[in-house]
Short mmCIF file of C-alpha atoms in Angstrom, two decimals:
data_model
loop_
_atom_site.label_atom_id
_atom_site.label_comp_id
_atom_site.label_asym_id
_atom_site.label_seq_id
_atom_site.Cartn_x
_atom_site.Cartn_y
_atom_site.Cartn_z
CA UNK A 1 -20.14 19.04 -3.64
CA UNK A 2 -19.21 23.02 -5.26
CA UNK A 3 -15.38 21.74 -5.72
CA UNK A 4 -12.84 23.83 -7.26
CA UNK A 5 -12.14 22.93 -10.95
CA UNK A 6 -8.60 21.47 -10.06
CA UNK A 7 -10.23 18.90 -7.02
CA UNK A 8 -13.40 18.64 -9.56
CA UNK A 9 -10.57 17.54 -12.04
CA UNK A 10 -8.82 15.01 -9.22
CA UNK A 11 -11.90 13.85 -8.01
CA UNK A 12 -12.20 10.09 -9.92
CA UNK A 13 -8.98 8.87 -9.56
CA UNK A 14 -9.28 9.54 -5.59
CA UNK A 15 -13.02 7.99 -5.96
CA UNK A 16 -11.53 4.79 -8.22
CA UNK A 17 -8.59 3.81 -5.71
CA UNK A 18 -10.52 4.63 -2.53
CA UNK A 19 -13.21 1.54 -4.57
CA UNK A 20 -10.37 -0.86 -5.48
CA UNK A 21 -8.33 -0.28 -2.13
CA UNK A 22 -12.07 -1.08 -0.34
CA UNK A 23 -12.72 -4.39 -1.83
CA UNK A 24 -9.34 -5.79 -1.71
CA UNK A 25 -8.89 -4.83 1.60
CA UNK A 26 -12.07 -6.15 2.21
CA UNK A 27 -11.09 -9.79 0.52
CA UNK A 28 -8.03 -9.49 2.44
CA UNK A 29 -9.58 -9.34 5.38
CA UNK A 30 -11.57 -12.57 4.69
CA UNK A 31 -8.47 -14.27 3.43
CA UNK A 32 -6.88 -13.30 7.03
CA UNK A 33 -9.73 -13.26 9.22
CA UNK A 34 -12.50 -15.65 8.28
CA UNK A 35 -10.36 -18.41 6.86
CA UNK A 36 -8.75 -21.88 8.08
CA UNK A 37 -5.10 -19.53 6.94
CA UNK A 38 -3.07 -18.87 9.48
CA UNK A 39 -0.94 -16.66 7.96
CA UNK A 40 -1.73 -13.22 9.75
CA UNK A 41 -1.87 -14.86 14.08
CA UNK A 42 1.44 -16.96 12.48
CA UNK A 43 3.56 -15.97 10.19
CA UNK A 44 6.34 -18.41 9.79
CA UNK A 45 3.02 -20.73 8.79
CA UNK A 46 3.57 -19.88 5.08
CA UNK A 47 6.64 -22.13 4.83
CA UNK A 48 6.10 -24.74 6.75
CA UNK A 49 4.56 -27.47 4.18
CA UNK A 50 5.89 -25.60 1.30
CA UNK A 51 7.58 -27.25 -2.12
CA UNK A 52 7.52 -26.82 -5.34
CA UNK A 53 5.33 -26.17 -7.95
CA UNK A 54 2.71 -26.57 -5.18
CA UNK A 55 -0.84 -25.81 -6.47
CA UNK A 56 -1.74 -22.49 -5.27
CA UNK A 57 -5.36 -21.78 -3.24
CA UNK A 58 -8.21 -20.79 -5.58
CA UNK A 59 -9.23 -18.06 -3.01
CA UNK A 60 -5.41 -17.22 -3.10
CA UNK A 61 -5.13 -17.28 -6.68
CA UNK A 62 -8.52 -15.09 -7.31
CA UNK A 63 -5.91 -11.65 -4.69
CA UNK A 64 -3.42 -12.73 -7.24
CA UNK A 65 -5.60 -11.88 -10.30
CA UNK A 66 -7.12 -8.65 -8.73
CA UNK A 67 -4.04 -7.36 -7.21
CA UNK A 68 -1.89 -8.18 -10.62
CA UNK A 69 -4.52 -6.72 -13.01
CA UNK A 70 -4.85 -3.59 -10.33
CA UNK A 71 -0.88 -2.71 -10.52
CA UNK A 72 -0.68 -3.24 -14.06
CA UNK A 73 -3.25 -0.94 -15.14
CA UNK A 74 -1.88 1.34 -12.19
CA UNK A 75 1.68 2.32 -14.09
CA UNK A 76 -0.10 3.49 -17.14
CA UNK A 77 -2.91 5.28 -15.03
CA UNK A 78 0.56 6.73 -13.10
CA UNK A 79 2.37 7.92 -16.57
CA UNK A 80 -0.60 9.11 -18.13
CA UNK A 81 -4.09 9.59 -16.05
CA UNK A 82 -2.90 10.52 -13.15
CA UNK A 83 -2.36 13.84 -11.62
CA UNK A 84 1.85 13.91 -11.46
CA UNK A 85 2.95 15.40 -7.92
CA UNK A 86 6.40 15.47 -6.70
CA UNK A 87 6.14 11.50 -5.62
CA UNK A 88 5.25 10.14 -9.02
CA UNK A 89 8.80 8.24 -10.10
CA UNK A 90 8.28 7.01 -6.60
CA UNK A 91 4.73 5.44 -7.08
CA UNK A 92 6.10 4.16 -11.22
CA UNK A 93 8.85 2.49 -9.15
CA UNK A 94 6.28 1.58 -6.48
CA UNK A 95 3.90 -0.40 -8.93
CA UNK A 96 6.41 -2.12 -11.17
CA UNK A 97 8.30 -3.85 -8.19
CA UNK A 98 4.79 -4.53 -6.51
CA UNK A 99 3.54 -6.26 -9.86
CA UNK A 100 7.02 -8.23 -10.15
CA UNK A 101 6.50 -9.18 -6.90
CA UNK A 102 3.23 -10.32 -7.47
CA UNK A 103 3.80 -12.11 -11.22
CA UNK A 104 7.21 -13.83 -9.69
CA UNK A 105 6.17 -14.65 -6.49
CA UNK A 106 2.91 -16.77 -7.94
CA UNK A 107 4.83 -18.21 -10.99
CA UNK A 108 7.00 -19.53 -8.46
CA UNK A 109 4.83 -20.74 -5.82
CA UNK A 110 5.83 -18.47 -3.46
CA UNK A 111 2.86 -16.55 -3.40
CA UNK A 112 3.01 -15.96 0.65
CA UNK A 113 5.54 -14.10 -0.21
CA UNK A 114 3.25 -11.73 -2.41
CA UNK A 115 0.37 -11.51 -0.05
CA UNK A 116 0.34 -7.68 1.22
CA UNK A 117 -2.60 -5.92 3.10
CA UNK A 118 -3.73 -2.49 1.61
CA UNK A 119 -5.90 -0.84 4.75
CA UNK A 120 -3.92 1.89 4.73
CA UNK A 121 -4.41 2.37 0.73
CA UNK A 122 -7.56 2.50 2.04
CA UNK A 123 -7.07 5.37 4.42
CA UNK A 124 -4.80 6.89 2.11
CA UNK A 125 -8.24 6.89 -0.34
CA UNK A 126 -11.05 8.22 2.24
CA UNK A 127 -8.69 10.78 3.47
CA UNK A 128 -8.23 12.04 -0.29
CA UNK A 129 -12.31 12.23 -0.73
CA UNK A 130 -12.66 13.85 2.01
CA UNK A 131 -9.84 16.43 1.69
CA UNK A 132 -12.05 17.41 -1.91
CA UNK A 133 -15.24 17.46 0.10
CA UNK A 134 -13.84 19.42 2.78
CA UNK A 135 -11.64 22.10 2.84
CA UNK A 136 -11.06 23.25 6.60
CA UNK A 137 -7.87 21.22 8.28
CA UNK A 138 -9.58 21.72 11.84
CA UNK A 139 -13.29 20.04 11.51
CA UNK A 140 -14.58 17.43 12.94
CA UNK A 141 -12.64 15.01 9.95
CA UNK A 142 -8.77 15.86 10.64
CA UNK A 143 -7.04 13.79 8.18
CA UNK A 144 -3.37 14.14 9.86
CA UNK A 145 -5.78 12.40 12.97
CA UNK A 146 -6.68 10.03 11.55
CA UNK A 147 -4.11 8.91 8.34
CA UNK A 148 -0.36 9.34 10.07
CA UNK A 149 -1.44 6.40 13.38
CA UNK A 150 -3.04 3.85 10.50
CA UNK A 151 -0.20 4.26 7.95
CA UNK A 152 2.41 4.06 10.36
CA UNK A 153 0.63 0.89 12.62
CA UNK A 154 0.35 -0.93 8.72
CA UNK A 155 2.64 -0.20 6.71
CA UNK A 156 6.06 0.24 9.45
CA UNK A 157 4.78 -1.61 12.13
CA UNK A 158 2.99 -4.77 10.72
CA UNK A 159 4.62 -5.05 7.30
CA UNK A 160 7.56 -5.99 9.09
CA UNK A 161 6.78 -7.58 11.74
CA UNK A 162 4.25 -9.74 9.56
CA UNK A 163 6.14 -10.41 6.43
CA UNK A 164 9.35 -9.41 6.67
CA UNK A 165 10.41 -11.38 9.77
CA UNK A 166 8.53 -14.64 8.04
CA UNK A 167 10.23 -13.36 4.30
CA UNK A 168 13.71 -13.25 5.93
CA UNK A 169 14.11 -15.12 8.65
CA UNK A 170 11.45 -17.74 9.00
CA UNK A 171 11.43 -18.83 5.30
CA UNK A 172 15.11 -20.10 6.02
CA UNK A 173 14.09 -21.85 9.35
CA UNK A 174 11.54 -23.86 7.40
CA UNK A 175 13.51 -24.12 4.01
CA UNK A 176 16.76 -23.77 4.38
CA UNK A 177 17.20 -23.92 0.25
CA UNK A 178 14.34 -22.13 -0.76
CA UNK A 179 14.67 -20.33 -4.03
CA UNK A 180 14.85 -17.01 -5.11
CA UNK A 181 15.40 -15.71 -1.28
CA UNK A 182 17.09 -12.63 -2.03
CA UNK A 183 15.08 -11.60 -4.90
CA UNK A 184 12.16 -11.59 -3.19
CA UNK A 185 13.02 -10.44 -0.22
CA UNK A 186 15.21 -7.50 -1.87
CA UNK A 187 11.73 -6.27 -3.37
CA UNK A 188 9.83 -6.39 0.10
CA UNK A 189 13.12 -4.49 1.29
CA UNK A 190 12.13 -2.00 -1.65
CA UNK A 191 8.20 -1.83 -0.67
CA UNK A 192 9.16 -0.73 3.24
CA UNK A 193 12.05 2.04 1.77
CA UNK A 194 8.82 3.77 -0.64
CA UNK A 195 6.55 3.22 3.35
CA UNK A 196 9.22 5.10 5.10
CA UNK A 197 9.50 7.98 1.80
CA UNK A 198 5.46 8.06 1.93
CA UNK A 199 5.35 8.58 6.26
CA UNK A 200 7.72 11.21 5.63
CA UNK A 201 5.69 13.11 3.72
CA UNK A 202 2.44 12.52 6.20
CA UNK A 203 4.70 13.65 9.08
CA UNK A 204 5.75 16.77 6.81
CA UNK A 205 1.91 17.14 6.08
CA UNK A 206 0.90 17.32 10.09
CA UNK A 207 3.86 19.29 11.34
CA UNK A 208 2.36 22.14 8.36
CA UNK A 209 -1.10 21.67 10.11
CA UNK A 210 0.66 21.48 13.45
CA UNK A 211 2.51 24.99 13.05
CA UNK A 212 -0.36 26.47 10.75
CA UNK A 213 1.60 27.06 7.52
CA UNK A 214 -1.57 25.22 5.60
CA UNK A 215 -4.85 27.39 5.71
CA UNK A 216 -6.20 24.50 3.64
CA UNK A 217 -6.35 20.68 3.36
CA UNK A 218 -3.81 19.82 0.50
CA UNK A 219 -1.55 17.09 -0.41
CA UNK A 220 1.85 17.83 0.53
CA UNK A 221 3.01 16.05 -2.50
CA UNK A 222 1.74 18.05 -5.45
CA UNK A 223 3.00 21.16 -7.18
CA UNK A 224 0.93 23.26 -6.97
CA UNK A 225 0.29 23.50 -3.05
CA UNK A 226 2.10 26.79 -2.82
CA UNK A 227 -0.22 29.01 -4.59
CA UNK A 228 -2.87 27.10 -2.32
CA UNK A 229 -1.26 27.44 0.39
CA UNK A 230 -1.63 31.72 0.47
CA UNK A 231 -3.62 33.36 2.29
#
């Protein structure tokens, strides 16, 4: 692909995340739209029949196993394998919070609390891949045009609307004394704050492209971006 050495070194990370997020997102789509679970269209339904010690359906348990193993690995990968970026500390915290949410929600049979769509992850992985292959932000594959609306729609609109509404409000309506209410919602709110944090990076990226401050498609989170922006 005639990649520059620094891009070739980062390609495995982007390719791996693209592969995993695509598979996990596809499985999530299957659970939400091709089964009898009404989670997406009726988020409060996740708490209608909730009780302590309830069984976890096998297909949801598989999703938990995949996500738990991925984020467990990601903690190590972010610290020792991936390119260190300005947001790497926040990324580590994200993985720890997500893994905690997954593990504890499964252990206490609040599995619906831990289900979290990964469509934005697919978009991010795809565009990191594209940015390695096409260095021209003015071309037909324009990352700012594709990334910003997708990130906002799935992480800052649907996530609060579908997930936070159900866990913060509907859960108390269906199960007034539901255990670990504040614990789980605190973790979900932390994830929301991180989504806002990364969305601001995307806004910064789009602004720099539109104002002509970036001559190449570069990740504004990377420390070497200042050198690559010089004309």
